[in-house]
CSV table of C-alpha atoms in Angstrom, one decimal:
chain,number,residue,atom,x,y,z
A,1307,UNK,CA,267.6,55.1,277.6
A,1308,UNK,CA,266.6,56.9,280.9
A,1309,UNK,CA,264.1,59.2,280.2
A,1310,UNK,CA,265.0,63.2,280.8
A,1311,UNK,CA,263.1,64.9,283.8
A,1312,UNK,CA,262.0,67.5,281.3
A,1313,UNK,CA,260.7,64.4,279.3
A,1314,UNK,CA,258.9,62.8,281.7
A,1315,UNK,CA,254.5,63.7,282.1
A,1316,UNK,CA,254.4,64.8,278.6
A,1317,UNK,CA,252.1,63.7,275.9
A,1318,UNK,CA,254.0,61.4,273.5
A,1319,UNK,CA,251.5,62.7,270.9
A,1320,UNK,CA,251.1,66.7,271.1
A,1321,UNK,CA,253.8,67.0,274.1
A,1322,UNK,CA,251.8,68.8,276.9
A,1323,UNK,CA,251.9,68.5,280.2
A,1324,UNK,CA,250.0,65.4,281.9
A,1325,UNK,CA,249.2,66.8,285.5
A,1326,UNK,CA,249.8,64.2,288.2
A,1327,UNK,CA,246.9,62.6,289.8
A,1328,UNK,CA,248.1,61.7,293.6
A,1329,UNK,CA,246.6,58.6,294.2
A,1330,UNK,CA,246.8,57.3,290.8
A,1331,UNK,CA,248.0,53.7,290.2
A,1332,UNK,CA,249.2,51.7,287.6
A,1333,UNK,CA,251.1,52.5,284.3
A,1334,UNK,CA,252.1,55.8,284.1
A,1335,UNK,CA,249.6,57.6,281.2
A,1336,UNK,CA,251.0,58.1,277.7
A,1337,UNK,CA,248.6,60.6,276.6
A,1338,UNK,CA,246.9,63.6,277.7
A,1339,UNK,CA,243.5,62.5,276.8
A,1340,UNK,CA,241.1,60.0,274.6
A,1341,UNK,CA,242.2,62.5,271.7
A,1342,UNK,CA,245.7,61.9,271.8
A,1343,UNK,CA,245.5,58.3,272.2
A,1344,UNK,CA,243.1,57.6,269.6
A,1345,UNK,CA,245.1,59.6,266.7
A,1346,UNK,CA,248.3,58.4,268.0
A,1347,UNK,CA,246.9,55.0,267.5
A,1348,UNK,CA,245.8,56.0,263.7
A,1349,UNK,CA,249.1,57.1,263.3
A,1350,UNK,CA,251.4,54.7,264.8
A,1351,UNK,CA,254.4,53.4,263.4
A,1352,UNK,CA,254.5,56.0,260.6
A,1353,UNK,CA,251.5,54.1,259.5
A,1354,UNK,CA,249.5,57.5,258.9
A,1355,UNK,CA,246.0,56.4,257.4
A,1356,UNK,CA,244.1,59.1,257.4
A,1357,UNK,CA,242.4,58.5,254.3
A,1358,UNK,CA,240.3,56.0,255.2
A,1359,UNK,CA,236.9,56.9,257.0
A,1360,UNK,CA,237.0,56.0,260.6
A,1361,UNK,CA,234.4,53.4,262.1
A,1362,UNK,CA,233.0,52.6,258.4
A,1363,UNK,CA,232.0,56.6,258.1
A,1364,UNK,CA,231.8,58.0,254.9
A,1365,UNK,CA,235.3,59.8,254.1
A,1366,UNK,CA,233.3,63.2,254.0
A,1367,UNK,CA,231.8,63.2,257.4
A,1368,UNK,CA,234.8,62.0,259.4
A,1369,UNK,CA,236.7,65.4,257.6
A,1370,UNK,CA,233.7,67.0,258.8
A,1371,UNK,CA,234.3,66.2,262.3
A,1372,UNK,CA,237.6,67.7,261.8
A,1373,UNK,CA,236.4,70.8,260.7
A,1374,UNK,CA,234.1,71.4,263.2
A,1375,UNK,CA,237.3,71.0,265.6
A,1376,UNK,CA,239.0,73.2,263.9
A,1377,UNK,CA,236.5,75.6,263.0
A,1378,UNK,CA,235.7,75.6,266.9
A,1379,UNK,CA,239.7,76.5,267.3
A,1380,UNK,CA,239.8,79.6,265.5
A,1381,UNK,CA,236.3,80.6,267.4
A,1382,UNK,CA,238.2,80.2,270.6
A,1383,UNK,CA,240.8,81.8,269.7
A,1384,UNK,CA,238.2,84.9,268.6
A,1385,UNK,CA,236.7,85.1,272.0
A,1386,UNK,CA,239.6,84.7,273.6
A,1387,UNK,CA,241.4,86.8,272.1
A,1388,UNK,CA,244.7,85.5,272.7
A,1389,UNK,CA,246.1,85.3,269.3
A,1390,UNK,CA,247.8,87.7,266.9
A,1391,UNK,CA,246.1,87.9,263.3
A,1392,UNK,CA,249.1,86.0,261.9
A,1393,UNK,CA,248.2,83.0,263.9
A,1394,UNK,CA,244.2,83.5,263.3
A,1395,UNK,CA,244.8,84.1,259.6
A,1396,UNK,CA,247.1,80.4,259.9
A,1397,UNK,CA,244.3,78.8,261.3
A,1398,UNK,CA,242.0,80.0,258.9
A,1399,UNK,CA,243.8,79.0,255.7
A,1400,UNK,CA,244.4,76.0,257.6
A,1401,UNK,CA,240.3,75.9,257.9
A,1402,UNK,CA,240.3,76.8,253.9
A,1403,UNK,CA,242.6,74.0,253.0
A,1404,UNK,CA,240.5,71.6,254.8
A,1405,UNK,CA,237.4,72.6,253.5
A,1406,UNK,CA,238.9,71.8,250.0
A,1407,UNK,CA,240.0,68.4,251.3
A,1408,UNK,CA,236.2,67.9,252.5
A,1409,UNK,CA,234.6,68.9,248.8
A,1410,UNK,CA,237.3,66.3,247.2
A,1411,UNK,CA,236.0,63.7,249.9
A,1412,UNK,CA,232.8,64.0,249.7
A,1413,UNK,CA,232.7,63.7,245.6
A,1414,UNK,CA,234.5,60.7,246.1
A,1415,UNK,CA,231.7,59.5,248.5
A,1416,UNK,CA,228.8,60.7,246.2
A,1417,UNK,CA,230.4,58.1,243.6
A,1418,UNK,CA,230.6,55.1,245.9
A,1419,UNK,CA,227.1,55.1,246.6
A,1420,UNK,CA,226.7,55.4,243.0
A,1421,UNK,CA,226.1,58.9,241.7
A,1422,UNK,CA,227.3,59.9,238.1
A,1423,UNK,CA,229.7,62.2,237.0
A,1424,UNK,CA,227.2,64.4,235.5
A,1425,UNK,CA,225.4,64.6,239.4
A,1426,UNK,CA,228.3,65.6,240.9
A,1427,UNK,CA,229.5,68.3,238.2
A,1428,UNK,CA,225.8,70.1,238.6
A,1429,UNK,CA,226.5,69.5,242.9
A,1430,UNK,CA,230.0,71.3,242.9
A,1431,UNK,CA,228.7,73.7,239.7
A,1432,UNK,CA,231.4,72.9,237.5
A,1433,UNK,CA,231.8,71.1,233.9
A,1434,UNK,CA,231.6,67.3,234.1
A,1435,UNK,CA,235.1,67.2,232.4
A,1436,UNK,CA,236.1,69.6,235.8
A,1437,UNK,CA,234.5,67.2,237.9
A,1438,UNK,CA,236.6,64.4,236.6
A,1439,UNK,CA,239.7,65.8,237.2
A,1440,UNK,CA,239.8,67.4,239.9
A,1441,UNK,CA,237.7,64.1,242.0
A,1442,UNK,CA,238.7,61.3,240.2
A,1443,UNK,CA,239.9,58.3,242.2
A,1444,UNK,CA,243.2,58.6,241.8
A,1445,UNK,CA,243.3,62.1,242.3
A,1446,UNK,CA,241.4,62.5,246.0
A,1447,UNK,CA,243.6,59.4,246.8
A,1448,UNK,CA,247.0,61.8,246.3
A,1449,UNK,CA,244.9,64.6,247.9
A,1450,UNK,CA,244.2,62.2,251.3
A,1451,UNK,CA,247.7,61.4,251.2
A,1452,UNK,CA,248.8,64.8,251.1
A,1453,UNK,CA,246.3,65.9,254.1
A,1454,UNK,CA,247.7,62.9,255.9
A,1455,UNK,CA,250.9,64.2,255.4
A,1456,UNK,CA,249.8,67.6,256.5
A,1457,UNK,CA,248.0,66.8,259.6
A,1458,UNK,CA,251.2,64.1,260.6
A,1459,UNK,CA,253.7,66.9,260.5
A,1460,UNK,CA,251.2,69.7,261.3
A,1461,UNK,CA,251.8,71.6,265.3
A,1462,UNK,CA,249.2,70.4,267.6
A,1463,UNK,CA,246.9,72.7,268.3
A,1464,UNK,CA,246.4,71.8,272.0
A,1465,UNK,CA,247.7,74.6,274.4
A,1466,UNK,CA,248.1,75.3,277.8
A,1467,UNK,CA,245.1,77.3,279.1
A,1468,UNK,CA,246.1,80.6,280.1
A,1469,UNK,CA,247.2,80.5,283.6
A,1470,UNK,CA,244.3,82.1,286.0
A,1471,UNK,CA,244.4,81.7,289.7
A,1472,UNK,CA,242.4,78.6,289.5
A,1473,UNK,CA,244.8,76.6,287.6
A,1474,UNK,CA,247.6,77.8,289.9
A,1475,UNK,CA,245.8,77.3,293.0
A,1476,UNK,CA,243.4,75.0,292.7
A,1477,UNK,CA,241.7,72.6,294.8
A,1478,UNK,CA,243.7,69.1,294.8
A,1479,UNK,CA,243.3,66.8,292.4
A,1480,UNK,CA,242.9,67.1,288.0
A,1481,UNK,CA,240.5,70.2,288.3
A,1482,UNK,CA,243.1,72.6,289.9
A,1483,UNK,CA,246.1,71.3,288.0
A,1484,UNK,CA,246.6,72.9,284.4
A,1485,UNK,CA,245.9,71.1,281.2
A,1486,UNK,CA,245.9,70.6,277.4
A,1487,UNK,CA,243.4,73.2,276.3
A,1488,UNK,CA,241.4,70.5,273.7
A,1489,UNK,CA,239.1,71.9,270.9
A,1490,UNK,CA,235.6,70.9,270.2
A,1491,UNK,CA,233.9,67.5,271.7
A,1492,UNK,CA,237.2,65.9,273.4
A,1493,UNK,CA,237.5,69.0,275.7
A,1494,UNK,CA,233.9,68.9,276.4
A,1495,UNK,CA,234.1,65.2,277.4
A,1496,UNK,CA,236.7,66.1,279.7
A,1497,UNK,CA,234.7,68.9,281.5
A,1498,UNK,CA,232.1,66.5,282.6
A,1499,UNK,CA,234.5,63.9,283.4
A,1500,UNK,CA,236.3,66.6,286.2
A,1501,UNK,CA,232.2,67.7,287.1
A,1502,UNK,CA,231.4,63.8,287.6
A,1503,UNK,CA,235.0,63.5,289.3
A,1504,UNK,CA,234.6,66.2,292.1
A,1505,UNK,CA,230.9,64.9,292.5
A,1506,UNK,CA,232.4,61.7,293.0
A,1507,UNK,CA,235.1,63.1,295.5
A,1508,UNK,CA,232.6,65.0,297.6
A,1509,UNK,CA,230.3,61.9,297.5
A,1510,UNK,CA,233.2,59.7,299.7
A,1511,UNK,CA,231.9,56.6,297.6
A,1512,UNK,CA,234.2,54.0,296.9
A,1513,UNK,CA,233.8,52.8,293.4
A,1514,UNK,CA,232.4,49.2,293.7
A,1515,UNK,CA,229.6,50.8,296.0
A,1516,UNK,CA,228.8,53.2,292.9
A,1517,UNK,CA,229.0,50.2,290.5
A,1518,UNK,CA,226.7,47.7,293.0
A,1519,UNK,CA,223.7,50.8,292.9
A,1520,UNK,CA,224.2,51.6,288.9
A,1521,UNK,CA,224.9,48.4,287.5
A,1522,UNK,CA,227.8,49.1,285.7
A,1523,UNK,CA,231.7,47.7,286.8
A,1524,UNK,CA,233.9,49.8,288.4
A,1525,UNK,CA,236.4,49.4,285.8
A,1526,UNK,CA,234.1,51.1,283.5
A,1527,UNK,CA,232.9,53.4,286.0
A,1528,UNK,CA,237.0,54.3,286.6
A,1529,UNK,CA,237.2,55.3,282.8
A,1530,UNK,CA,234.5,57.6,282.9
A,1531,UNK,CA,235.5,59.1,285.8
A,1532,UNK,CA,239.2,59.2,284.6
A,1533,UNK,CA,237.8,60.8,280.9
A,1534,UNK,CA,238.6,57.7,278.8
A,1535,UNK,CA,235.4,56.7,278.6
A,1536,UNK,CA,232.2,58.8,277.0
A,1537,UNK,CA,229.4,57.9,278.9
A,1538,UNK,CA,225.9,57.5,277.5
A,1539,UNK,CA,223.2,60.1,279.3
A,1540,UNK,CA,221.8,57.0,281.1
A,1541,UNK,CA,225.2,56.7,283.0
A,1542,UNK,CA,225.3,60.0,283.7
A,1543,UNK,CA,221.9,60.4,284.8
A,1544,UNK,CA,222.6,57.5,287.2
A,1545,UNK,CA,225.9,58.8,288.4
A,1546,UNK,CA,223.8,62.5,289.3
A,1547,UNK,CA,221.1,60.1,291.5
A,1548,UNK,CA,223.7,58.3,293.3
A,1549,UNK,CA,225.4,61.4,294.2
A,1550,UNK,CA,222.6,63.1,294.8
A,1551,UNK,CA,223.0,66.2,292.5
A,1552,UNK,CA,220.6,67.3,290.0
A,1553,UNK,CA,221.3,66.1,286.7
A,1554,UNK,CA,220.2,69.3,285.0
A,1555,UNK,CA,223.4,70.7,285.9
A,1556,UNK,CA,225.5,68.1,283.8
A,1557,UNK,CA,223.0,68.1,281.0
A,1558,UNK,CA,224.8,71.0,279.0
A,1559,UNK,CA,228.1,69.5,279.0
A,1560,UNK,CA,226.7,66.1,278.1
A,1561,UNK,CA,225.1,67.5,274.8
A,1562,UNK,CA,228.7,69.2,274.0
A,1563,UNK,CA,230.7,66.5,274.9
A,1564,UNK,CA,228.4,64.6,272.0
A,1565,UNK,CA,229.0,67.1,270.0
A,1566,UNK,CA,225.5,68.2,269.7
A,1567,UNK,CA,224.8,71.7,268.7
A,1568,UNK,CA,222.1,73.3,271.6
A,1569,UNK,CA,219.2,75.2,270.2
A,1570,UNK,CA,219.6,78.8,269.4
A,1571,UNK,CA,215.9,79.9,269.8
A,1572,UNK,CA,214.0,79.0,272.4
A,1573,UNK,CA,211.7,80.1,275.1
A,1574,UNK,CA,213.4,83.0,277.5
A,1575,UNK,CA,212.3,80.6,280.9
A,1576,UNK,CA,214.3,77.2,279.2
A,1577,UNK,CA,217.3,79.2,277.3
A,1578,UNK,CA,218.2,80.7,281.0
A,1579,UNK,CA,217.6,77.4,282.9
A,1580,UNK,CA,220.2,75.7,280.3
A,1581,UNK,CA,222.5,78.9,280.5
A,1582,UNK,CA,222.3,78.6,284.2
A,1583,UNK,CA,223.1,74.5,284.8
A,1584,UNK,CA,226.1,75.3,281.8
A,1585,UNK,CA,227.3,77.5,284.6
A,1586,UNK,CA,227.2,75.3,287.1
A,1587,UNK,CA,228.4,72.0,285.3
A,1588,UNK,CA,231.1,74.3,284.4
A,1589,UNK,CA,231.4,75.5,288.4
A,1590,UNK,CA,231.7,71.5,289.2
A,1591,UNK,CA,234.3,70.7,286.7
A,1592,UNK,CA,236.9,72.9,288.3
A,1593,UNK,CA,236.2,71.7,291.6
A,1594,UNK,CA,233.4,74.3,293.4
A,1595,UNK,CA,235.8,76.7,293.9
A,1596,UNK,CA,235.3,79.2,296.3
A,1597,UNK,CA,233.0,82.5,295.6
A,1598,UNK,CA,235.7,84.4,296.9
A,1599,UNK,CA,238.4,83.0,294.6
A,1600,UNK,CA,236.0,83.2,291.3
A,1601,UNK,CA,236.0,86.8,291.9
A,1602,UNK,CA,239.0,87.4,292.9
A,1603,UNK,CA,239.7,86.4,289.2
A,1604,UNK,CA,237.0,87.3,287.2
A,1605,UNK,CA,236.2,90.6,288.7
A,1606,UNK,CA,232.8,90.2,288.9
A,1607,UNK,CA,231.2,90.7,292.3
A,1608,UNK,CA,230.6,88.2,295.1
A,1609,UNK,CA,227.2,88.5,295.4
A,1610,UNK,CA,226.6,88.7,291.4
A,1611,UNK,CA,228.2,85.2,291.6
A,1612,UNK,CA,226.2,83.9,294.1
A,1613,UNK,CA,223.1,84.9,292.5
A,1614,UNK,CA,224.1,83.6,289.3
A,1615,UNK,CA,224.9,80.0,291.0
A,1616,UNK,CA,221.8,80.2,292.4
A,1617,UNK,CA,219.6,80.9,289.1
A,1618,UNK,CA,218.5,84.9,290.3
A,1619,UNK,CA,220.6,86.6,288.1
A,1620,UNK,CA,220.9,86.6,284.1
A,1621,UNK,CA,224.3,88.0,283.3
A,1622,UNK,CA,225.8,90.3,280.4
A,1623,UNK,CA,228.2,88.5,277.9
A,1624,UNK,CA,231.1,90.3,279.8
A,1625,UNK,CA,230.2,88.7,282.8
A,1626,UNK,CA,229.6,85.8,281.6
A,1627,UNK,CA,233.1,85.3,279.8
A,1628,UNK,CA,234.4,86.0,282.6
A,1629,UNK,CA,232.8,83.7,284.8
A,1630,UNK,CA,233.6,80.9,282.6
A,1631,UNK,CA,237.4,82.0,282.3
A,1632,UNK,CA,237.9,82.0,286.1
A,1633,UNK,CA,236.2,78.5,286.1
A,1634,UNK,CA,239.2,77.1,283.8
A,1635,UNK,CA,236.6,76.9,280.5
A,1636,UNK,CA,236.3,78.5,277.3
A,1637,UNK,CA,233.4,81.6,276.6
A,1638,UNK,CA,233.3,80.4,273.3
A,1639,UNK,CA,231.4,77.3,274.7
A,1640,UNK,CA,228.2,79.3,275.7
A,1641,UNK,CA,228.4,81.9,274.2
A,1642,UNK,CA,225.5,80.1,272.0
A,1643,UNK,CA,223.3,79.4,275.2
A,1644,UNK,CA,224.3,83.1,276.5
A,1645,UNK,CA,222.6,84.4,273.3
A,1646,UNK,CA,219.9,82.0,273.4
A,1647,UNK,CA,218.5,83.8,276.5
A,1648,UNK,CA,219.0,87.3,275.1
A,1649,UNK,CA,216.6,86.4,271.8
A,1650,UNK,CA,214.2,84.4,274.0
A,1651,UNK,CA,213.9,88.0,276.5
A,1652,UNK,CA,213.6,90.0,273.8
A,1653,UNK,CA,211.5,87.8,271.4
A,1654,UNK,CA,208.8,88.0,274.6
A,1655,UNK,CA,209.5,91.5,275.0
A,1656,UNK,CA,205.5,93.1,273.2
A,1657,UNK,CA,206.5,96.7,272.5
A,1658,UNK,CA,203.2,97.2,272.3
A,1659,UNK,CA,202.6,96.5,276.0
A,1660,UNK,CA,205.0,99.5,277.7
A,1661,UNK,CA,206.7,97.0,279.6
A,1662,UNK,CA,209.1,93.9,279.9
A,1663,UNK,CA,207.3,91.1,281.4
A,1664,UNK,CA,209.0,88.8,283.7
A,1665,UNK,CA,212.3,91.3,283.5
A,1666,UNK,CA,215.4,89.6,284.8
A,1667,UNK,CA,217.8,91.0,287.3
A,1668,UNK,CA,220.6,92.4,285.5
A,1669,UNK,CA,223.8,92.9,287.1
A,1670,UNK,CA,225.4,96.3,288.4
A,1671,UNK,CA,227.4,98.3,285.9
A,1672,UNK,CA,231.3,97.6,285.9
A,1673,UNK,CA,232.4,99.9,288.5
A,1674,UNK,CA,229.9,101.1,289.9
A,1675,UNK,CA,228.4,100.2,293.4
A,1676,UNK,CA,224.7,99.7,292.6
C-alpha cells in the first residue's frame, strides 16, 4: 500500500509530525522520540502489558513515573495557559483516576514483599475486610487491565508547541524545526540532546574524532546526539570539554532529563548561578538564536537579554517565561529554580540591617524606558 503524503513523517505511535533532518541517513524514523518507541514497543501487536512493572520495578513506582508525567502535563498546561478548564479539569480526573490506580498497585506491592492484610488496612485507613476487596489479587489484576485499556485507547498527550518565531524560523537543523511538545523527563532528554547537538554543529567535529578523545564509539555518541540515547553526566561532561563549553550550562537539563527534582532552598549566589546556566542550556538547545530574534518574540529588551545570558541580570517570572517560550521550552520547567533564587534573596535579606545586601539588577518595568 503506498503510503499517503499526509501519512508520511508522522509518529506511528501518537501521530505528530517527525521534522526532517537534512543530512540524515538510513531508515526513515518511526517515532518521534525514545518515548514513543519504547511504549509502542510495550504495546505492540495489541499485546498491551501494562500491568507488569517495567525493568523488575515494583508495579507502584513505575505508575508513579506516570504520574509525575502527567502531573507535570497539567502544570504545563497551568503556566501556559493554553487550555480551556474543560481540558484542565480532563487532565485532572485523568490525574485522579491514576492516582487510584497507584494506591491499588502499590497494596498489591506491599503484599509481595510480604506485608499482612491487617498492615495494609491501617496504611490505606480502612477496615481489613475493605482492604481485601478492594486490593486483592484478582481485583488490582482487572484494575491493570482496565488502565491498560485506558492508557491504549487514551489521546496522546503530545502536542505541537505553539508556534513562535523560533520554530517557524529557525536556524537549520532539529532546533528550528517544530516538534512533539513531550511531558516530564523524555522532553527534558531531548533539550540536551538539541544543546549537545548545536555544540556539536558549531564544534565542525566529525564524530569518530569526538569518539577517539572521549572513549566512547561513534555509534553511541550518534544516539546521544540524535536523543535515543540518555547519557550518563560522565558523557556529558566529556562532550562539554571536547567542545569546549562549560559544562555548568548543561548541568540543569541533565538533572531534568533524569528526572531529578532541583533543590528549592538554597543559597541566593548557587540558586541564580543554576537559574542562569538553565537559561542558557535552554539558549543552546534551540540553536543560539539571535538576541535580536529572542526579543523580537518575547518582548523583553535586547540588552535585558544580553545581560541575562551573561549572568548580570536576575529576571522577574514574567520575563523569565518569556524568555523560555521564545527559546522553544516550557516556563513550567524553571519556574522551580526561578523561585529558588527569589527565597534565597529574600531569605538573606536582614530587615534589621536597612538594606539588601548584594541586591541584584532587576530589570526595567514593562514599558517603560528605564
Amino acid at each position: 500500500m503506498v503510503t499517503s503524503e499526509s501519512e508520511f513523517g508522522k509518529c506511528r505511535r501518537c501521530g505528530s509530525h517527525i521534522p526532517h533532518v537534512p543530512g540524515r541517513v538510513g531508515r526513515k524514523p518511526e517515532y518521534c522520540g525514545t518515548e514513543c518507541r519504547g511504549r509502542a514497543q510495550r504495546e505492540r501487536d495489541g499485546q498491551v502489558d501494562l500491568t507488569r512493572p517495567r525493568a523488575g520495578l515494583p508495579l507502584g513506582r513505575y505508575i508513579a513515573e506516570d504520574l509525575q508525567l502527567m502531573a507535570t502535563g497539567l502544570l504545563n498546561a497551568e503556566y501556559e495557559d493554553r487550555e480551556e478548564l474543560p481540558a484542565l479539569l480532563q487532565r485532572a480526573r485523568e490525574l485522579a483516576r491514576e492516582i487510584d490506580y497507584y494506591v491499588a498497585a502499590a497494596a498489591r506491592d506491599a503484599k509481595a514483599a510480604g506485608q499482612n492484610w491487617a498492615a495494609v488496612a491501617k496504611a490505606a485507613q480502612v477496615s481489613i475486610p475493605t482492604a481485601r476487596s478492594r486490593w486483592g489479587e484478582q481485583e488490582v489484576q482487572r484494575q491493570m487491565e482496565r488502565r491498560a485499556r485506558e492508557h491504549t485507547a487514551a489521546t496522546h498527550l503530545g502536542k505541537a508547541p505553539p508556534k513562535g518565531a523560533l520554530s517557524e524560523e529557525g536556524p537549520p537543523g532539529r532546533q528550528g524545526e517544530a516538534g512533539p511538545l513531550r511531558d516530564g523527563p523524555g522532553r527534558a532528554q531531548s533539550l540536551l540532546a538539541d544543546a549537545l547537538s548545536h555544540l556539536h554543529s558549531r564544534s565542525g567535529m566529525a564524530i569518530k574524532d569526538i569518539a577517539q578523545r572521549t572513549g566512547w564509539s561513534p555509534s553511541y555518541l550518534s544516539r546521544v546526539l540524535s536523543g535515543e540515547r540518555s547519557p550518563g553526566w560522565d558523557v556529558v561532561a566529556a562532550l562539554a570539554a571536547v567542545f569546549e563549553h562549560p559544562v555548568d550550562d548543561l548541568a540543569v537539563l541533565w538533572d531534568l532529563s533524569q528526572g531529578r527534582i532541583p533543590p528549592s532552598r538554597a543559597s541566593f549566589d548557587i540558586a541564580k548561578a543554576r537559574l542562569h546556566a538553565a537559561l542558557r542550556g535552554l539558549y543552546l538547545a534551540a540553536g543560539s538564536p539571535t538576541v535580536e530574534r529572542i526579543s523580537q518574540h518575547s518582548g523583553v529588551d535586547g540588552q535585558d537579554i544580553v545581560d541575562l545570558l551573561q549572568e548580570r541580570l536576575v529576571p522577574t517570572w514574567e520575563m523569565t517565561g518569556a524568555f523560555v517560550k521564545a527559546v522553544g521550552a516550557l516556563p513550567a520547567d524553571v519556574r522551580p529554580l526561578w523561585e529558588a533564587v527569589h527565597y534565597g534573596f529574600l531569605n538573606q535579606w536582614d530587615p534589621s540591617v536597612g538594606e539588601r545586601p548584594d541586591e541584584p539588577v532587576l530589570p526595567r518595568p514593562s514599558g517603560g524606558q528605564g
